[in-house]
Coordinates of C-alpha atoms and ligand atoms in Angstrom, one line a residue:
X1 CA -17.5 2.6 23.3
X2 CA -18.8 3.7 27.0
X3 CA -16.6 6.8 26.6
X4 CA -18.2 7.8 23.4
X5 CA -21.6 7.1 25.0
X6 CA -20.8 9.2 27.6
X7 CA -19.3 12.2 25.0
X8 CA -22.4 11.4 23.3
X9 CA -24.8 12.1 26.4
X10 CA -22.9 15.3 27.6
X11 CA -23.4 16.9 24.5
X12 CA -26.9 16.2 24.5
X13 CA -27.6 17.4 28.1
X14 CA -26.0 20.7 27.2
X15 CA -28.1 20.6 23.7
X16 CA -30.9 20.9 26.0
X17 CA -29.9 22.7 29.1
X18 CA -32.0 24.5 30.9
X19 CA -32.8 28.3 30.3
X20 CA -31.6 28.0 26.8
X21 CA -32.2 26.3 23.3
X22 CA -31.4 26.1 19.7
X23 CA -31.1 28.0 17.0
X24 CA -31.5 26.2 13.4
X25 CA -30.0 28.7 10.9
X26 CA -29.6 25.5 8.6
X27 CA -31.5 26.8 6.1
X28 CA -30.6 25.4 2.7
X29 CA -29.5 28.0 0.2
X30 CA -33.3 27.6 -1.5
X31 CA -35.3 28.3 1.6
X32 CA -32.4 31.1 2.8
X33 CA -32.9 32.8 -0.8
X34 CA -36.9 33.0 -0.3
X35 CA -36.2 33.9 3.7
X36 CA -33.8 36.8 2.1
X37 CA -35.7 37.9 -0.8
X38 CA -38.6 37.8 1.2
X39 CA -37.3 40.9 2.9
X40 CA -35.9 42.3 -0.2
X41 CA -32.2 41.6 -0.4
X42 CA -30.5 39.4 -2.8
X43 CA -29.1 36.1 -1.9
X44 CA -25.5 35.4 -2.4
X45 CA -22.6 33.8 -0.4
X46 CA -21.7 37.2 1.4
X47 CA -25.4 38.1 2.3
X48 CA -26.3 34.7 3.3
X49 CA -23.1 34.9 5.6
X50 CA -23.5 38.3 6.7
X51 CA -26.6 37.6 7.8
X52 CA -25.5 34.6 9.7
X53 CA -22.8 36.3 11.2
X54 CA -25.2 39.2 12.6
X55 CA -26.9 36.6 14.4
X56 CA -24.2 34.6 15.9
X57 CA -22.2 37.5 17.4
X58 CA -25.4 39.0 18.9
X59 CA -23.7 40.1 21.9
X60 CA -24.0 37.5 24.8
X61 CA -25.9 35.0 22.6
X62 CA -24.2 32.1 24.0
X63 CA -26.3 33.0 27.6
X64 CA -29.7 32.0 25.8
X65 CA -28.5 29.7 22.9
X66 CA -26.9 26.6 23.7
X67 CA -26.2 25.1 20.2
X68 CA -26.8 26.6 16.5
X69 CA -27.5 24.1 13.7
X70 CA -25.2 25.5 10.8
X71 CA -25.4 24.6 6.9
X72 CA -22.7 22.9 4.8
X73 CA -21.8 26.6 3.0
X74 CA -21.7 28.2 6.8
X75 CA -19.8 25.7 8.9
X76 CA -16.9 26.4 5.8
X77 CA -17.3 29.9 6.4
X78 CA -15.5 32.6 8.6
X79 CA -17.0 36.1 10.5
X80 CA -15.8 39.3 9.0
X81 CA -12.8 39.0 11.6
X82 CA -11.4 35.6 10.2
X83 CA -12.9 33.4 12.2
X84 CA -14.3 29.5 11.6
X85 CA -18.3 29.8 12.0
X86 CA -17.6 26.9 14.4
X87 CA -14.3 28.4 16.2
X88 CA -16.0 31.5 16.7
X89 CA -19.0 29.4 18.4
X90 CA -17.5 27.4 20.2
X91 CA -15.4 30.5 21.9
X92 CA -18.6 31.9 22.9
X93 CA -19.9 28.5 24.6
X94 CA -21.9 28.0 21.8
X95 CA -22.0 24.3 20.0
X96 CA -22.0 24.3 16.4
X97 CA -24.2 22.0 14.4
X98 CA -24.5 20.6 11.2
X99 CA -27.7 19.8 9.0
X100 CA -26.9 16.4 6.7
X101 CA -29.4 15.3 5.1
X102 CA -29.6 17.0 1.6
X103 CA -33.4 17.7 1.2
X104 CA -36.5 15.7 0.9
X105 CA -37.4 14.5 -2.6
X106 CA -40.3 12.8 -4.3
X107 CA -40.7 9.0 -3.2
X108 CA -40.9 6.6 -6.0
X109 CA -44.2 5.1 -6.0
X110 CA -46.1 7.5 -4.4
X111 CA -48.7 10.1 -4.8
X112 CA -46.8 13.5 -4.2
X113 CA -45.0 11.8 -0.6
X114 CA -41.6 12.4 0.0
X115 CA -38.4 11.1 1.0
X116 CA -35.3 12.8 2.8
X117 CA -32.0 11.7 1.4
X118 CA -28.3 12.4 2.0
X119 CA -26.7 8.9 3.4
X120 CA -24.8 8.0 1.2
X121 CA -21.7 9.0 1.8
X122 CA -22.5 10.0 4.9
X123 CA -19.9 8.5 7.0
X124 CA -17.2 10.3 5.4
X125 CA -19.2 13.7 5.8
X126 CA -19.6 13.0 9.4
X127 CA -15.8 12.8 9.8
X128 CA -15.0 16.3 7.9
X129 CA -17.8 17.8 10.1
X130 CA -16.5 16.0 13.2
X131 CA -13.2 17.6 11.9
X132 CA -14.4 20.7 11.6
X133 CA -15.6 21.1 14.7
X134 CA -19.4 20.1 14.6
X135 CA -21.1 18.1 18.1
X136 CA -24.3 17.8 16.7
X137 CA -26.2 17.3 13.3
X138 CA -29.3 17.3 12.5
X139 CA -31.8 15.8 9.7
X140 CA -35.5 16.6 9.2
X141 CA -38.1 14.1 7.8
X142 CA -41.1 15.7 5.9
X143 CA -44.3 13.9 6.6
X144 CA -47.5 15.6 4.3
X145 CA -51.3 15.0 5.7
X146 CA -54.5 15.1 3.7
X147 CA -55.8 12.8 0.7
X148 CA -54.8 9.9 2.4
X149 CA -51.4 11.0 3.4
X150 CA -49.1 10.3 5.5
X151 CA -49.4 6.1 3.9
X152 CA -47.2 3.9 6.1
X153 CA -44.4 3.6 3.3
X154 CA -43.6 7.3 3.4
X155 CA -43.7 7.0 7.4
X156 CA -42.0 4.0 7.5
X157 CA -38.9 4.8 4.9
X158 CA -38.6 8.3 6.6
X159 CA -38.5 6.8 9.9
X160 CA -35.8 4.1 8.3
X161 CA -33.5 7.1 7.1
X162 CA -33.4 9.1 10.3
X163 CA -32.5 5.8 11.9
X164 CA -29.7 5.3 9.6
X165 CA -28.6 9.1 9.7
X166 CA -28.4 8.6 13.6
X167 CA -26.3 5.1 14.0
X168 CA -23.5 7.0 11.4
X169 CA -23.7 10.3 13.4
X170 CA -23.3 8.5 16.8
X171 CA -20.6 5.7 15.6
X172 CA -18.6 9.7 14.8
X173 CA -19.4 10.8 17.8
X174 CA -21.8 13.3 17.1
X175 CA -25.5 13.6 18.9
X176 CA -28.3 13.2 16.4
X177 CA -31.1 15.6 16.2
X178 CA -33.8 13.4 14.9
X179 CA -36.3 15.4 13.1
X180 CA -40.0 13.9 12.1
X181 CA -42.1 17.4 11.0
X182 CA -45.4 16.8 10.4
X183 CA -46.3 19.2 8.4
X184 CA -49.0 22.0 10.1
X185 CA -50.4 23.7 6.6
X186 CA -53.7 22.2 5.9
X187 CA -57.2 22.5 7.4
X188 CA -57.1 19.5 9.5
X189 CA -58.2 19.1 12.8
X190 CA -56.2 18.9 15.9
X191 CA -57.3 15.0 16.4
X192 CA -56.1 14.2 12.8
X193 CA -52.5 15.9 13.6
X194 CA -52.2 14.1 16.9
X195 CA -52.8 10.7 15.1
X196 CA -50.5 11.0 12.5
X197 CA -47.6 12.5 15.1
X198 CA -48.1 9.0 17.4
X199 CA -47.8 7.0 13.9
X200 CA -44.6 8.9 13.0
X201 CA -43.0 9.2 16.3
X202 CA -43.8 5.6 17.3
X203 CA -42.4 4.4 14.2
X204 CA -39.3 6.6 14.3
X205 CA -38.7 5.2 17.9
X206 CA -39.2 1.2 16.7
X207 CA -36.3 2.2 14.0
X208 CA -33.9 4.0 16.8
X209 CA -34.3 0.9 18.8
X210 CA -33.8 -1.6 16.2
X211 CA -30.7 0.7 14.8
X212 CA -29.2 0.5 18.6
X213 CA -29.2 4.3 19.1
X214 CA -28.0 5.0 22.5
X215 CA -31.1 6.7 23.6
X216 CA -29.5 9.2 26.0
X217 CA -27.4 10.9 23.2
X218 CA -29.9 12.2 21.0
X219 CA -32.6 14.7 20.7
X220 CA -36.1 14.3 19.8
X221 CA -37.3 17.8 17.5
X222 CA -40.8 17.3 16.5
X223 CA -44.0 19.4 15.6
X224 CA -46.4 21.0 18.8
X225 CA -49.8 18.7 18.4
X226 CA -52.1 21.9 16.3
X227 CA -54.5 22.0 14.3
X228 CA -53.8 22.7 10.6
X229 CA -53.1 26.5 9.8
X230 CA -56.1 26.7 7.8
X231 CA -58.5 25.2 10.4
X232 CA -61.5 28.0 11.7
X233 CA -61.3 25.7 14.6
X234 CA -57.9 26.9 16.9
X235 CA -57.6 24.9 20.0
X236 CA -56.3 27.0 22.6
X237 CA -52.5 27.3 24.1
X238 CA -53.5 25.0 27.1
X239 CA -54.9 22.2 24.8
X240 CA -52.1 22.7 22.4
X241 CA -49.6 21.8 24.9
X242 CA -51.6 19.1 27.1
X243 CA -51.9 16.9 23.6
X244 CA -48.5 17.4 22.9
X245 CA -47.2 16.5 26.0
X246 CA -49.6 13.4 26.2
X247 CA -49.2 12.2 23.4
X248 CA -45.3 12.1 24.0
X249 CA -45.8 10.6 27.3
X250 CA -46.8 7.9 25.2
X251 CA -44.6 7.3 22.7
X252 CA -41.2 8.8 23.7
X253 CA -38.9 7.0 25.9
X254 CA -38.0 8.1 29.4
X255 CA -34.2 8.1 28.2
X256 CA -34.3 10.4 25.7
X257 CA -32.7 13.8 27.4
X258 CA -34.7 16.1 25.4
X259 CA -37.3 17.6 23.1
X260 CA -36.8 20.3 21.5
X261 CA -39.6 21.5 19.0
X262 CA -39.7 23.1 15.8
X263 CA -42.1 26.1 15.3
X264 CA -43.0 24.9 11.8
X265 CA -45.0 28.4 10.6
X266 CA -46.3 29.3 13.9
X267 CA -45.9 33.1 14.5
X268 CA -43.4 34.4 16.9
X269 CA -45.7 34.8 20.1
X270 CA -47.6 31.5 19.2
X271 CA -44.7 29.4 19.4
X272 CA -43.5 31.0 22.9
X273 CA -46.9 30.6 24.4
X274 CA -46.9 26.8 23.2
X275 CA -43.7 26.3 24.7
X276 CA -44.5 28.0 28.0
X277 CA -47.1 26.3 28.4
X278 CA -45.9 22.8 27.7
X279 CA -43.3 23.5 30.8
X280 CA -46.1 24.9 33.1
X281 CA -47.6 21.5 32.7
X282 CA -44.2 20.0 33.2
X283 CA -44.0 16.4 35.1
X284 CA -42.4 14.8 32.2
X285 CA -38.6 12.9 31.9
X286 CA -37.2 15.1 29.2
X287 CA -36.3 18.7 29.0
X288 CA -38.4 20.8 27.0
X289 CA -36.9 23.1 24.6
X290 CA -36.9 25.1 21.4
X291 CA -35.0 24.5 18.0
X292 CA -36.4 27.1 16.1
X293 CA -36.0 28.3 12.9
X294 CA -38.5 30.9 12.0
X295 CA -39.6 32.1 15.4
X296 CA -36.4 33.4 16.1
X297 CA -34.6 34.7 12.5
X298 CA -37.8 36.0 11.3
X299 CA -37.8 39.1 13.4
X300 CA -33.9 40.0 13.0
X301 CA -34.5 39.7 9.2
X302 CA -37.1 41.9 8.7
X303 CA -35.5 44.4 10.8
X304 CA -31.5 44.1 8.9
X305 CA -33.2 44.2 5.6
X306 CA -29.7 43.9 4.5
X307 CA -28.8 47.3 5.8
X308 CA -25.2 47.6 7.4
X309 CA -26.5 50.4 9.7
X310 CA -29.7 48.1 11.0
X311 CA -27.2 45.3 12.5
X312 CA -27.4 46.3 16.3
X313 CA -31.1 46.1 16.0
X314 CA -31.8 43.2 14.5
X315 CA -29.3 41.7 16.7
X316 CA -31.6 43.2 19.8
X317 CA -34.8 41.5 17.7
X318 CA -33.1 38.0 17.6
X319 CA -31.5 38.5 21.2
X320 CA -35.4 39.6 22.4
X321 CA -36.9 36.4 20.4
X322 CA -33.9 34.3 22.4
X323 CA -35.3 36.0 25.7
X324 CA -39.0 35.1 25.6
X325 CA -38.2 31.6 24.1
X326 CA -35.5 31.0 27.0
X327 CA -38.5 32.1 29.1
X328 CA -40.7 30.1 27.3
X329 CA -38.2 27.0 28.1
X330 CA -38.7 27.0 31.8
X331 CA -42.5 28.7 31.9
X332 CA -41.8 31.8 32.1
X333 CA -42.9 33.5 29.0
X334 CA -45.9 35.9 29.0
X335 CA -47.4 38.3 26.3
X336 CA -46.2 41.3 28.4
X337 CA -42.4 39.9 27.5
X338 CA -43.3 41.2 23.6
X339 CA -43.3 44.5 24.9
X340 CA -40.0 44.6 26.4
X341 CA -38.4 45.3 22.7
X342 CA -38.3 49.2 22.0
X343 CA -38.0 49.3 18.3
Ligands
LIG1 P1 -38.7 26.2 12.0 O1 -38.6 26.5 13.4 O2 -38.8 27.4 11.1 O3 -39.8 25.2 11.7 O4 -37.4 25.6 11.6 C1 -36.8 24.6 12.4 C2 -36.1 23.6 11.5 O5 -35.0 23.4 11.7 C3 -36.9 23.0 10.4 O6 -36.1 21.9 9.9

């Protein structure tokens, strides 16, 4: 038991080391087709792994990236040169992770809320992924605002899930990435966001406690405090980051090793400035790092367009992205970083 606990909280610390982060390339084959079709190539086992592959062999990745969050088709997959996603990872000081849960669906009872599922059978999953070589997992709670949403049901059985997700991936051995996103599309305000986060979070850390997760062998990945996308009134960076950050003071324990955010729509400069900012501020127990999705594939895809000849530079757009968010991680980041890329 205390040596798993102790597995458990050396994984996590290196999750969230500093001057590096995590990339969630966990998309599920629906969101990967739109990401890919978006920039006009098809989406099919081979481009879905190509793409991934580009990415993870982006030459001294492992310097900026301490962990990527794989999908089930990806972590069963090998690079062009025969390698296990995972084996290849893991040679590069890279930990591989695995997303779980298997989507969020409509909640029975509700008006339009949803539910994540995936647990059952999830203790068996955990072993195969244990056994093939994953240290850290991930599942991601939806939480919807507006028209009296988020109710407490939809909170509270979310919060109940990601609970149960994190016992099973801890009892394996593995270091849950506990994932509440509320959701920023909307036109709410900034006030209305920061409520509905402190109901979530608050609830999701009453169901961790009562489930006995070991605190120090997780990681918290929630949404920056913003207003909704389609709200004429922005806060700025600053007030973006000192409601995030207070608002966690509140409600997130001291032993939790680290947050690392999600950047949930924000564009790629956006969600390095938040970031930054949020470690200018500093003064707070956990590390403060990045898990993104978007803010750091979105660039490399647009530039590959599935074209063998654009590899190298997309791989120089996602290892530029890695740079100003590993900035970002420990202050650093500033607008004049963006221009460092020669396209
Ligand atoms: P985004 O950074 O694109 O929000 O993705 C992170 C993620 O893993 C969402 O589950």
């Amino acid at each position: 038991m205390t040596e798993r606990r102790e597995e458990l909280e050396e994984t996590a610390k290196a999750m969230v080391a500093r001057g590096q982060g995590i990339l969630a390339a966990d998309e599920s084959t629906g969101t990967m087709t739109k990401r890919l079709e978006g920039v006009g190539v098809d989406s099919n086992e081979e481009t879905r792994r190509t793409f991934r592959e580009l990415l993870v062999t982006t030459p001294d990745a492992g310097d900026k990236i301490s962990g990527v969050i794989l999908y089930d088709e990806t972590i069963k997959q090998k690079t062009a040169d025969g390698r296990p996603f995972p084996e290849m990872l893991s040679e590069v000081g890279i930990l591989p992770g695995i997303k779980v849960d298997t989507g969020a669906k409509p909640l029975a009872g509700s008006d339009g809320e949803k539910v994540t599922e995936g647990l059952d059978g999830l203790r068996e999953r955990f072993e195969e992924y244990r056994d093939l070589g994953a240290k850290f997992a991930k599942w991601r709670a939806v939480i919807d605002m507006g028209d009296g949403k988020p109710t407490d049901y939809a909170i509270h059985v979310n919060a109940h899930a990601l609970a149960r997700y994190a016992a099973l991936a801890q009892e394996a051995g593995i270091v849950p990435i506990v994932e509440p996103e509320v959701m920023m599309e909307g036109s709410h305000a900034i006030d209305v966001a920061e409520e509905v986060s402190r109901r979530t979070v608050t609830a999701v850390f009453r169901e961790l406690e009562l489930q006995r997760i070991h605190l120090p062998g997780m990681v918290l990945k929630p949404n920056m405090v913003m207003a909704g996308y389609d709200n004429p009134d922005q806060p700025s960076v600053e007030e973006v980051a000192e409601r995030t950050l207070n608002l966690f003071r509140e409600v997130v324990p001291e032993e939790v090793p680290g947050i690392a955010f999600l950047s949930g729509g924000q564009s790629d400069e956006q969600a390095a400035a938040h970031l930054s900012a949020m470690n200018n501020i500093g003064g707070v127990p956990w590390e403060l790092t990045f898990s993104y999705g978007r803010a750091l594939i979105g660039a490399p895809l647009k530039v590959w367009s599935g074209e063998a000849d654009n590899v190298k530079k997309a791989q120089e757009a996602f290892a530029h992205r890695a740079r100003c968010n590993a900035a970002a991680r420990q202050g650093e980041y500033s607008e004049d970083m963006e221009k460092e890329l020669v396209a």
